XYZ file of C-alpha atoms in Angstrom:
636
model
C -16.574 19.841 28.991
C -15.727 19.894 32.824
C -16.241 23.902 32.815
C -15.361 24.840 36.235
C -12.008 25.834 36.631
C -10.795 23.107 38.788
C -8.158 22.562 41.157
C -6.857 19.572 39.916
C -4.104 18.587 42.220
C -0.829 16.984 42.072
C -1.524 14.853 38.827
C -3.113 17.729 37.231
C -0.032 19.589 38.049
C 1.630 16.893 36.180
C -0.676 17.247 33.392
C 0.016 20.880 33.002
C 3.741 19.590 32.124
C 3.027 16.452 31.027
C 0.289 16.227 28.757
C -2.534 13.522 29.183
C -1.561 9.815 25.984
C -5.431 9.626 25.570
C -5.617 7.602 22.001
C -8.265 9.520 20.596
C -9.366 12.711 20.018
C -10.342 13.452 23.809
C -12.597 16.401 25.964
C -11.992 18.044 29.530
C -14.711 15.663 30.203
C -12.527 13.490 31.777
C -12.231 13.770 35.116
C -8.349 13.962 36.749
C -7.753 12.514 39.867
C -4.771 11.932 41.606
C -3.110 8.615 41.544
C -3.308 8.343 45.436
C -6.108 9.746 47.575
C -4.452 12.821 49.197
C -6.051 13.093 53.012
C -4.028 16.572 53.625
C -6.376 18.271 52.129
C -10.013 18.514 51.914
C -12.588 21.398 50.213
C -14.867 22.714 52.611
C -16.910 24.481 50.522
C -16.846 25.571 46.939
C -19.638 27.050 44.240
C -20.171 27.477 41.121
C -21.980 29.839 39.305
C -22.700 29.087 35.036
C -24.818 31.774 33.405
C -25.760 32.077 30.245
C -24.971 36.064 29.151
C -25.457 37.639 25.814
C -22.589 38.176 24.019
C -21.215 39.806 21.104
C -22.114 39.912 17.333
C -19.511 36.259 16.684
C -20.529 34.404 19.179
C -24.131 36.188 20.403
C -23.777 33.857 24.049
C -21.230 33.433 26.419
C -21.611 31.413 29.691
C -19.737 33.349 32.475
C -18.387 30.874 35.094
C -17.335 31.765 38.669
C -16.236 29.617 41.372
C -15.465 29.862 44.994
C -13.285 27.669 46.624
C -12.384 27.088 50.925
C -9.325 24.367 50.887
C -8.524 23.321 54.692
C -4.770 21.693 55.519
C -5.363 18.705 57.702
C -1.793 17.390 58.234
C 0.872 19.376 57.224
C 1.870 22.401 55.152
C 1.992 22.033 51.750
C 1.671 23.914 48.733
C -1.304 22.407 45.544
C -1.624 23.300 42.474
C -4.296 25.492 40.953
C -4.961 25.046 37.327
C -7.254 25.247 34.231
C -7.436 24.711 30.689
C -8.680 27.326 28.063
C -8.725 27.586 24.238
C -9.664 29.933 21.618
C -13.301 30.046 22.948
C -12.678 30.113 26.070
C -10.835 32.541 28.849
C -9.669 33.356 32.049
C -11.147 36.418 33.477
C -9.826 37.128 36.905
C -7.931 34.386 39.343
C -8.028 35.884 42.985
C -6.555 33.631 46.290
C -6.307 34.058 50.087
C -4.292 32.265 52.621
C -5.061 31.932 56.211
C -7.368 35.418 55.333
C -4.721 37.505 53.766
C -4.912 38.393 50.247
C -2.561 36.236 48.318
C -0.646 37.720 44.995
C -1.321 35.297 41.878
C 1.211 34.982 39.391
C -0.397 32.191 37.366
C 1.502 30.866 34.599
C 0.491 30.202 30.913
C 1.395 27.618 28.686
C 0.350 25.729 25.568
C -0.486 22.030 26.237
C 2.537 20.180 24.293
C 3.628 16.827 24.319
C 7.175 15.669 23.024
C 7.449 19.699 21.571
C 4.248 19.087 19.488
C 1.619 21.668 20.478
C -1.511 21.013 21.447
C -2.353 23.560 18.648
C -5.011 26.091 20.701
C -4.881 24.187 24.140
C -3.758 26.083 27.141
C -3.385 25.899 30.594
C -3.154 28.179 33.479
C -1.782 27.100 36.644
C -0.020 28.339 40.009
C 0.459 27.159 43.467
C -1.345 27.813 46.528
C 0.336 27.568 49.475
C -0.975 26.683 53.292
C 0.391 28.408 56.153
C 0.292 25.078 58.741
C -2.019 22.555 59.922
C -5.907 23.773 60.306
C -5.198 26.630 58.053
C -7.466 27.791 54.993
C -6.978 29.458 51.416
C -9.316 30.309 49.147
C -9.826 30.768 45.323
C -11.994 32.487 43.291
C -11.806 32.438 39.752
C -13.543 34.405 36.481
C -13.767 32.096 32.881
C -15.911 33.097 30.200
C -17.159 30.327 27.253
C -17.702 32.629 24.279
C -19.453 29.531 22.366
C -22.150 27.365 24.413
C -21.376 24.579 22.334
C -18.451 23.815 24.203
C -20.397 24.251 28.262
C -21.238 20.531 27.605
C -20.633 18.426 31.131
C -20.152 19.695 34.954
C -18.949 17.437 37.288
C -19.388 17.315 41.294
C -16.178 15.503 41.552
C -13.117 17.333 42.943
C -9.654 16.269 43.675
C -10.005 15.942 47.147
C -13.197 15.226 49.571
C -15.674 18.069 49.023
C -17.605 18.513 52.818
C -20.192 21.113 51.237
C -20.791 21.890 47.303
C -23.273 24.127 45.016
C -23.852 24.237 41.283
C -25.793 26.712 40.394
C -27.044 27.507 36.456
C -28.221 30.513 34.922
C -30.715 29.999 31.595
C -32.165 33.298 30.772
C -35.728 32.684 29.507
C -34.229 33.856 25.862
C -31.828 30.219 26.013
C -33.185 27.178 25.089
C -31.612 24.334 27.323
C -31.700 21.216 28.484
C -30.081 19.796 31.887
C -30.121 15.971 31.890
C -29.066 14.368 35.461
C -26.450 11.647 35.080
C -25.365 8.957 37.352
C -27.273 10.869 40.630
C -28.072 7.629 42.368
C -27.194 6.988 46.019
C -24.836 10.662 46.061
C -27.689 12.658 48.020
C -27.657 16.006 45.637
C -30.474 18.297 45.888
C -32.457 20.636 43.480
C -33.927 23.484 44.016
C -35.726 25.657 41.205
C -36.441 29.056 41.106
C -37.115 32.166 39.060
C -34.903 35.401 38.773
C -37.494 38.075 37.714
C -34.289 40.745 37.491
C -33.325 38.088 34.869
C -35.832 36.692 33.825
C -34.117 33.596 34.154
C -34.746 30.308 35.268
C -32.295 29.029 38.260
C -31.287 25.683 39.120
C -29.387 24.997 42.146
C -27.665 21.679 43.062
C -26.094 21.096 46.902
C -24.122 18.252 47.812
C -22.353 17.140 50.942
C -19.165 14.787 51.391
C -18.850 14.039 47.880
C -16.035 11.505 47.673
C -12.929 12.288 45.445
C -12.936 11.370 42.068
C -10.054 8.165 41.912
C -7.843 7.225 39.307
C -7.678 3.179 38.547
C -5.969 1.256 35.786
C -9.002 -0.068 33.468
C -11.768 1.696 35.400
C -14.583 2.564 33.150
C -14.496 6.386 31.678
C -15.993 9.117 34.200
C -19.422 9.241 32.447
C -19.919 5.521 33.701
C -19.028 6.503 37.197
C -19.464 10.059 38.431
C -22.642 11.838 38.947
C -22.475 15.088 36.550
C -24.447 17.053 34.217
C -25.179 17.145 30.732
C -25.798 20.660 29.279
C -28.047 21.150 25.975
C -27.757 24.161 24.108
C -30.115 23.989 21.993
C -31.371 27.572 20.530
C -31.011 31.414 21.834
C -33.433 34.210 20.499
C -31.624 37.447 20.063
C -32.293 40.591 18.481
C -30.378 39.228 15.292
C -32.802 36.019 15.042
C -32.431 32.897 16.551
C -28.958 31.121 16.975
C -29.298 27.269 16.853
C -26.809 24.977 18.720
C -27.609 21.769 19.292
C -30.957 21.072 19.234
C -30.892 17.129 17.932
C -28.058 15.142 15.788
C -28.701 16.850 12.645
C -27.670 19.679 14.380
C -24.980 18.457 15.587
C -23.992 16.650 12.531
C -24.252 20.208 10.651
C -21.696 22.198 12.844
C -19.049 18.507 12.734
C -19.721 19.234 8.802
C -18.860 22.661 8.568
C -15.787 22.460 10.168
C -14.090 19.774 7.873
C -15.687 21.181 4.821
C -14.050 24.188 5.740
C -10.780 22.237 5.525
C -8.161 23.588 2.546
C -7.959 19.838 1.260
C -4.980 19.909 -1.696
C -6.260 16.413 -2.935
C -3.822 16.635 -5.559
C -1.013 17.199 -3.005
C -1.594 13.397 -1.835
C -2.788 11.639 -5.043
C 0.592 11.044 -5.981
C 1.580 9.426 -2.579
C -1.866 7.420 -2.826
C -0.629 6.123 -6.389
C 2.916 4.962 -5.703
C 1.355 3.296 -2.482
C -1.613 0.882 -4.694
C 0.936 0.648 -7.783
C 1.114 -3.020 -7.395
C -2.048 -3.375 -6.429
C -4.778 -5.095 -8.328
C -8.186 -5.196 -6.731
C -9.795 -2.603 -5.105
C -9.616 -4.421 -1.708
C -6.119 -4.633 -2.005
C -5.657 -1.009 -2.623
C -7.951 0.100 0.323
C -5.400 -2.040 2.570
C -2.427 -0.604 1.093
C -3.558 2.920 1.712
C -4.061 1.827 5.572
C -1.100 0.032 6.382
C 0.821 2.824 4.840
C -1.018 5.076 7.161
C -0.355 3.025 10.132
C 3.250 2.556 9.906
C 4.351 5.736 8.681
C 1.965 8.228 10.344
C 2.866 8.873 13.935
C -0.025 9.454 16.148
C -0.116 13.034 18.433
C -3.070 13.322 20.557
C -4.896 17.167 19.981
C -7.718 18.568 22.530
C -9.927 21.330 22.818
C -11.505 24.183 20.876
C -11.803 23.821 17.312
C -8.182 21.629 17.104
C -10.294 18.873 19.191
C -12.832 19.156 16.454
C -11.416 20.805 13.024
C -9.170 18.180 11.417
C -5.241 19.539 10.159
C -5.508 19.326 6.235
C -4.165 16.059 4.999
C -1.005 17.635 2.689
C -0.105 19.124 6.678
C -0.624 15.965 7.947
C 1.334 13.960 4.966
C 4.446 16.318 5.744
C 4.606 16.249 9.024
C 4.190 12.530 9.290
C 2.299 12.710 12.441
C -1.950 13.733 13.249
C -4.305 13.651 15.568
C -7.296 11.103 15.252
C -8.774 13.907 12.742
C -5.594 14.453 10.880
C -4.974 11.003 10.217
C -8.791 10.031 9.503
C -8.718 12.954 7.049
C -5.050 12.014 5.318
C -6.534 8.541 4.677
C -9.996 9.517 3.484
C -8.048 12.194 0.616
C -5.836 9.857 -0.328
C -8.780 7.031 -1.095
C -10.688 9.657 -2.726
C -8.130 10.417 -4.658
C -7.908 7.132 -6.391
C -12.053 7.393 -6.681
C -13.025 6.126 -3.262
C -16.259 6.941 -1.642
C -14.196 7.501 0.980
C -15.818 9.168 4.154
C -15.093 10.840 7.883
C -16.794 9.073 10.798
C -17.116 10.545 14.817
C -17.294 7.925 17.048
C -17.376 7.910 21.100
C -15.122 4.837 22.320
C -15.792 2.898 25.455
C -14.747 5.533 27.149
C -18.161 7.590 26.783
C -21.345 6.157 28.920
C -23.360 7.966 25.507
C -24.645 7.901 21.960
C -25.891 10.049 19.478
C -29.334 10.097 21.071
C -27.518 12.399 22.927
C -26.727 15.678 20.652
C -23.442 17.159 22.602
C -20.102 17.689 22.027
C -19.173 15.327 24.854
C -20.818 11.962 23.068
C -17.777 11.358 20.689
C -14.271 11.714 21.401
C -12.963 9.659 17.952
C -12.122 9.867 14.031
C -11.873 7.322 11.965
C -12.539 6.942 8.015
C -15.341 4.920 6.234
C -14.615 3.697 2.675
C -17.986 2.183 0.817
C -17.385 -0.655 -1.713
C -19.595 -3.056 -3.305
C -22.446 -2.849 -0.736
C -19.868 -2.982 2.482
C -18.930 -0.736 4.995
C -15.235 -0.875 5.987
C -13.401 0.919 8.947
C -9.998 2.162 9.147
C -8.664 3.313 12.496
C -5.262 4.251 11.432
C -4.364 5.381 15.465
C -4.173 1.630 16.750
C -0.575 1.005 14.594
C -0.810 -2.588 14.670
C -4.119 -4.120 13.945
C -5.245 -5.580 11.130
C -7.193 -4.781 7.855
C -11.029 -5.593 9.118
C -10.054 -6.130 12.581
C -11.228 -3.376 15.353
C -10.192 -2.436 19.078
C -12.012 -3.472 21.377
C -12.291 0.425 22.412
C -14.520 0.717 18.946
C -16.344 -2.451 18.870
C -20.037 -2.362 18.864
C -19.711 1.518 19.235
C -22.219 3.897 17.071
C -21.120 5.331 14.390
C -21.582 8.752 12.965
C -20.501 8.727 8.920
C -20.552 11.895 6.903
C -22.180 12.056 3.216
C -21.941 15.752 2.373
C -24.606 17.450 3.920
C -26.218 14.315 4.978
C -25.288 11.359 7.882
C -25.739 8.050 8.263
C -25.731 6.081 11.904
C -23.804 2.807 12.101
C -22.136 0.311 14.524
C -18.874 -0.806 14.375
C -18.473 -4.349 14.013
C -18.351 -6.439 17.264
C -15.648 -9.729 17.330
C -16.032 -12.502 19.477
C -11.907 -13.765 21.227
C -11.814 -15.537 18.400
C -9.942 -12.004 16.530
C -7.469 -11.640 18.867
C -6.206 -15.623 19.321
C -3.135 -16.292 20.693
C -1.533 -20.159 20.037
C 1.953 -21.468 21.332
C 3.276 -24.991 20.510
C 6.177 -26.209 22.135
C 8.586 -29.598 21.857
C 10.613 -30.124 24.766
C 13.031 -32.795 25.814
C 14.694 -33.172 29.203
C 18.420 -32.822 28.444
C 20.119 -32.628 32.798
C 18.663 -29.714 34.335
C 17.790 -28.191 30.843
C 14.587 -28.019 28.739
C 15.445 -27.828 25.141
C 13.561 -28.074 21.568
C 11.220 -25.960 19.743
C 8.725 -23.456 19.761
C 6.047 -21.902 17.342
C 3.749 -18.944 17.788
C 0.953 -17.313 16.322
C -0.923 -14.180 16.831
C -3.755 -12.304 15.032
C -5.785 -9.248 16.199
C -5.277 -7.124 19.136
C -2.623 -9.952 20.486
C -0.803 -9.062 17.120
C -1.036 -5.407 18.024
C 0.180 -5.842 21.555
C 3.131 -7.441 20.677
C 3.981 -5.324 18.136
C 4.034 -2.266 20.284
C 5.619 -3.981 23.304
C 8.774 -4.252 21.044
C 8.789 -1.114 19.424
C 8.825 0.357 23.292
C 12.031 -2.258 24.453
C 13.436 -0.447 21.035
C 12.283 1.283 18.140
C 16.037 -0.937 16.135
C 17.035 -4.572 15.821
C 13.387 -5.898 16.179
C 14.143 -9.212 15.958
C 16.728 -8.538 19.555
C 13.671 -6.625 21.055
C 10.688 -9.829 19.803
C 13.524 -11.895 21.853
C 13.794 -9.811 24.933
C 10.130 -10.289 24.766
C 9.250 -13.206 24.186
C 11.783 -14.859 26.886
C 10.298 -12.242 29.544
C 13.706 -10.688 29.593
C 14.785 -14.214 31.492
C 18.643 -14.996 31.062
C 17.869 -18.775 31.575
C 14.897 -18.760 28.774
C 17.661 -18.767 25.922
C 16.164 -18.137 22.021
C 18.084 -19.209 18.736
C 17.221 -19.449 15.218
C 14.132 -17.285 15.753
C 12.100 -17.059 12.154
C 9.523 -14.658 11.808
C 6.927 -13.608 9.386
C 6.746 -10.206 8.151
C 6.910 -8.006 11.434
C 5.550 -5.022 8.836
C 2.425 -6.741 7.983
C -0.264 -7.017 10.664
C -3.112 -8.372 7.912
C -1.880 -11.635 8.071
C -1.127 -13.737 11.314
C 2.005 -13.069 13.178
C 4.442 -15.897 12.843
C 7.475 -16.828 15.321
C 9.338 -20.025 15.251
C 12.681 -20.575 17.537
C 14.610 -23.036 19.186
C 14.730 -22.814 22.953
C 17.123 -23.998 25.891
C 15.384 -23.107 29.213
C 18.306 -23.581 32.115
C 17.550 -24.789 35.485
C 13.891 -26.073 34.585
C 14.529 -29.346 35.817
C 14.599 -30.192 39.363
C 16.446 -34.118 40.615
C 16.143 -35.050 43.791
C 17.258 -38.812 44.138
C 15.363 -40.908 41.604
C 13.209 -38.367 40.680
C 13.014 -34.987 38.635
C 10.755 -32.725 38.966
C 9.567 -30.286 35.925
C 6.974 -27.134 35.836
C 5.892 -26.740 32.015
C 4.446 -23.359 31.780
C 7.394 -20.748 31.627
C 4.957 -17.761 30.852
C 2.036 -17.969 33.535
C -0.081 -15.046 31.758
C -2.905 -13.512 33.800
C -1.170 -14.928 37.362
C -1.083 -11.571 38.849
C -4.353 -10.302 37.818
C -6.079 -10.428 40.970
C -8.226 -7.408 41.856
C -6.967 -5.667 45.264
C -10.945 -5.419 46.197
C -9.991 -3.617 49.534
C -8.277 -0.582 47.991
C -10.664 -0.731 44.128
C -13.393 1.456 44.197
C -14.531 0.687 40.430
C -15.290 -1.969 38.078
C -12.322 -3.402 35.926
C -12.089 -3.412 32.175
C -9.862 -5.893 31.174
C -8.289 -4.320 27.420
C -9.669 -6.637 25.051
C -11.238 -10.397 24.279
C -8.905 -13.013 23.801
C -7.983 -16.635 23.749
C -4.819 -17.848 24.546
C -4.047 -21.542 23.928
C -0.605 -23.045 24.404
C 0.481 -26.850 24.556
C 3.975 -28.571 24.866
C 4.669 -31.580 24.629
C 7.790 -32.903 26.752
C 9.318 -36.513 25.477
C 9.388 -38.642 28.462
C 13.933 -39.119 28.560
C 15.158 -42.822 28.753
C 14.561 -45.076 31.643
C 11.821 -42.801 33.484
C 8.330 -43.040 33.382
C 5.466 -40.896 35.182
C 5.064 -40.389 39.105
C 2.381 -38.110 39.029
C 0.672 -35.322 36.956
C -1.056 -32.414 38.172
C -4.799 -32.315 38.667
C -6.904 -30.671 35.940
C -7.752 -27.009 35.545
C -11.581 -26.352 34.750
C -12.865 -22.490 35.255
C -15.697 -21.904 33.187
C -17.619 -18.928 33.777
C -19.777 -17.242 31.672
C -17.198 -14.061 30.917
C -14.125 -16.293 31.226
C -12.460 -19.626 30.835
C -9.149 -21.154 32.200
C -8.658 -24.657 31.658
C -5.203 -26.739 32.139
C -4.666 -30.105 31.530
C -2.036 -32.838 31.390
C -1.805 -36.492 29.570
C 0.288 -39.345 29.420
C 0.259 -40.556 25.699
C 2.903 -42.379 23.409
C 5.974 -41.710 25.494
C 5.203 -38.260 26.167
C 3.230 -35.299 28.570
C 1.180 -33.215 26.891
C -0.060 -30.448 28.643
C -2.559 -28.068 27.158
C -3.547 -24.443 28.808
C -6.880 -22.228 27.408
C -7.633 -19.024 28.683
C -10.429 -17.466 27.035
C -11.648 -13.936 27.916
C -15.137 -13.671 26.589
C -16.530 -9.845 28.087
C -13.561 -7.853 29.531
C -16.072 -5.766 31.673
C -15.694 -6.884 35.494
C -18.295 -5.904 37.746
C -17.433 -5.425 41.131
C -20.052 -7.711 42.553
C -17.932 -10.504 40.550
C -14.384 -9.450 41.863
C -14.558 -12.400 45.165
C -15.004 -14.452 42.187
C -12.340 -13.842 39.481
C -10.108 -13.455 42.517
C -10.722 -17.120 43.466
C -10.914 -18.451 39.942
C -7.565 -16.441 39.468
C -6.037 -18.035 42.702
C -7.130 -21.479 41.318
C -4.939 -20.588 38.100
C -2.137 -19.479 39.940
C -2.005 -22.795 42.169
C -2.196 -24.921 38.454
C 0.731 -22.527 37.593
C 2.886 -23.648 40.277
C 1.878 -27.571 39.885
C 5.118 -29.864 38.822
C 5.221 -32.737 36.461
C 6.652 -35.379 38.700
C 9.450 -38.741 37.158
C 10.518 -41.645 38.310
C 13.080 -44.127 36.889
C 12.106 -47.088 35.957
């Protein structure tokens, strides 16, 4: 949990009204940032205070939080927003603000965090503006939040909104508090620790300064802000009160123990779902078969709703709630499909899970490691997950966001650790065949796709977004790139409701203006779609590495008949990237009457490390020229 009460500017502000499409169950780990660096403002000074307090007979700690904040106005006037998020265990105190030295009045403004009318059950925000006078001005914040449960004073961050010139975080652990502080991602950022001892206390204090601490920045497949931002990871492990010792956190079983208390305090009505789980597997013979049906069903006809914070980011809804509503969180839907296996007498279970996301694992014991349900089902000897929050993906087939990720899996009052699967491109392949003849200026004949995994998935959703009606109109508008010239007929298509099996589109195609005559010669380029030419890295302007979404291969060929009386000028020259992460290869060949050319892109690991941007940048600028290459005919 990011537990200072930040100031998150203008995208936060958007936040507050528009709420954040993570696909999982998500903490306010993650670090906002606005889309562009803002240079108006910068914080000249700000501290925080965390202190571990007793508290009351419920919840026998509290960590009070205060923070100070100095914003200066470089440029012009301007007003920034001011928020925070709270839940059921957690509140704002006092909010307090000064511009240009006079005592500003706060009327902050509360609302649940709701997206499309769909609360965010006990998330809440607080927000108002702050306004600046003119250019060199200053106001100031200072702000009052109390954690009634240390369980959730997980992460603090050093990261702000804007360029921080001077910061301090300091951390109160009475000697009666048992916790850990574990340094993460420190390197190169210059902060500084001081120790000490408060005898009035009798509390250890731990005091961290930094100076010019860059923004936090907002990129399009960066890695989470665990990978990237230097923060800290809070342990609360035990407290010794008068009442006897309160344990947190102190390892995973720990851990695991509170995760299992809240869904076995879950009002489950098994029987509520049975009959739903019944008329679903009716048909269905094996066991296998039924464990599928139950998870397509899921995926196609619950809706997923992101919930965060406080116990809704933790407790799952019940699964008869979740059945009638049609729509869940992660948890909601990982605990509607485990009942309804159970039901049928599945050893069904609930799993946590951190995607790739989360820098951690469970050798961590937090709150901030996992950010994920899913549901386990057990059958002769194998382990099978269901994810029923990525829609469009196959039985046995997993996001790359899961692959290779540990696994926590419930057993009662036991767990068991696990991976998820990893799979190689070879899941999410991609194949287009195409028959073209030269017919004037026109490209006509045939086309035939398939897809399987996440390339399935993608174009699956990419429809349902052009229109949720008339799929076949929308697989059209998407598959000729919304091109007027790039005409589709006759289009066949496997079931578009049934991702276990490969996605199948035939058509007939007439492609206008593709063919270029100049005198005695015409002039043809073969590859309409061109995937991945624009996915050069802008290295001036990227700060962080780039996570491509998923592993891939895409292979296409078409074969164009050579028409009557011509015969080949000239071909382009061969494609051949091979690097160890990534492949693009393009060739061409005369054979039988015909061109053949034959495209491969294979992505291997999508993580991009910045040290290898100059190169995918010239590999992609190599693809790109092969893109633009023309199949060149003569007459005879």
């Amino acid at each position: 949990m990011r537990t200072a009460l930040t100031s998150l500017c203008l995208s936060a502000l958007l936040c507050c009204w528009m709420p954040p499409s993570a696909h999982a169950r998500t903490h306010p780990s993650v670090l906002s940032a606005p889309a562009e660096e803002s240079t108006n403002f910068v914080i000249r000074e700000k501290k925080e205070r965390y202190e571990f307090t007793r508290g009351d007979k419920s919840n026998p700690v509290w960590v009070k939080e205060t923070s100070g904040t100095i914003f200066r106005c470089n440029e012009f006037r301007e007003a920034i927003p001011i928020v925070t998020f709270y839940n059921d265990y957690s509140r704002v105190e006092e909010i307090k603000a000064w511009v240009d030295g006079d005592r500003f009045k706060v009327k902050p403004e509360h609302r649940y965090h709701a997206i499309e009318d769909i609360f965010y059950a006990d998330a809440r925000i607080c927000g108002f503006m702050l306004p600046f006078k003119k250019k060199g001005t200053e106001s100031r914040t200072e702000i009052e939040k109390i954690t009634i449960d240390p369980r959730y004073f997980n992460t603090v961050y050093f990261q702000e909104d804007y360029l921080v010139e001077s910061k301090e975080v300091t951390i109160v652990i009475p000697r009666w508090m048992k916790t850990e502080i574990k340094e993460m991602n420190f390197e190169g950022h210059g902060i500084q620790l001081v120790k000490s001892y408060d005898k009035k206390l009798d509390a250890d204090v731990f005091t961290y300064t930094a100076a010019r601490i860059l923004p936090g920045k907002s990129e399009p497949g960066a890695p989470g802000p665990s990978y990237l931002y230097p923060h800290l990871l809070i342990f609360s492990h035990s407290a010794d009160s008068p009442a006897g010792t309160a344990t947190y956190f102190g390892n995973l079983q720990n851990l695991y123990a509170w995760y299992h208390s809240l869904v076995a305090a879950v009002d489950n009505d098994r029987d509520a779902v049975k009959s739903t789980a019944a008329a679903i597997v009716k048909n269905k013979s094996t066991d296998l078969d039924k464990i599928k049906a139950i998870y397509t069903w899921m995926q196609e006809n619950i809706r997923y709703i992101a919930f965060e914070n406080g116990i809704a980011g933790f407790k799952p809804a019940t699964a008869q709630d979740v059945l009638a509503k049609k729509y869940g969180d992660c948890k909601g839907m990982a605990n509607l499909t485990r009942e309804m296996l159970a039901s049928l007498g599945f050893d069904a279970r609930l799993c946590w899970i951190g995607t790739r996301h989360i820098a951690y694992d469970y050798s961590l014991p937090t709150l901030a490691v996992d950010n994920h349900m899913i549901c386990a089902v057990l059958l002769d000897g194998k382990t099978w997950f269901l994810d029923a929050t990525e829609t469009y993906i196959g039985f046995d087939q997993y996001a790359e966001r899961i692959q290779g990720r540990q696994v926590l899996i419930g057993n009662g009052d036991k767990f068991e650790l696990a991976r998820i699967p990893e799979r190689t491109f070879e899941q999410n392949r991609q194949t287009e065949k195409r028959a073209l003849r030269i017919e004037g200026t026109k490209l006509t004949g045939t086309a035939a796709h398939r897809l399987s995994g996440e390339c399935t998935e993608n174009i699956l959703s990419s429809i349902h977004q052009i229109r949720s009606t008339k799929l076949d109109e929308a697989l059209q508008e998407y598959l000729s790139k919304q091109n007027n010239q790039y005409r589709i007929a006759n289009m066949r298509t496997s079931d578009l409701h049934n991702w276990n099996t490969d996605l199948v589109i035939d058509y007939d195609i007439t492609h206008n203006d593709a063919v270029s005559a100049f005198g005695d010669e015409l002039f043809v380029e073969l590859d309409f779609r061109k995937e991945m030419d624009d996915a050069a890295i802008d290295t001036a302007r990227r700060r962080h590495d780039y996570w491509l979404p998923y592993k891939r291969q895409l292979v296409q060929e078409t074969v164009l008949a050579l028409p009557d009386g011509y015969k080949v000028k000239s071909l382009p020259p061969a494609l051949d990237v091979n690097q160890p992460n990534y492949t693009f290869k393009a060739t061409y060949e005369q054979k039988n009457g015909q061109v053949i050319y034959r495209k491969e892109i294979i992505i291997r690991n999508t993580r991009l490390q910045r040290k290898d941007f100059a190169a995918w940048n010239a590999d992609i600028r190599k693809l790109r020229q092969a893109y633009l290459e023309q199949i060149s005919l003569t007459k005879k």
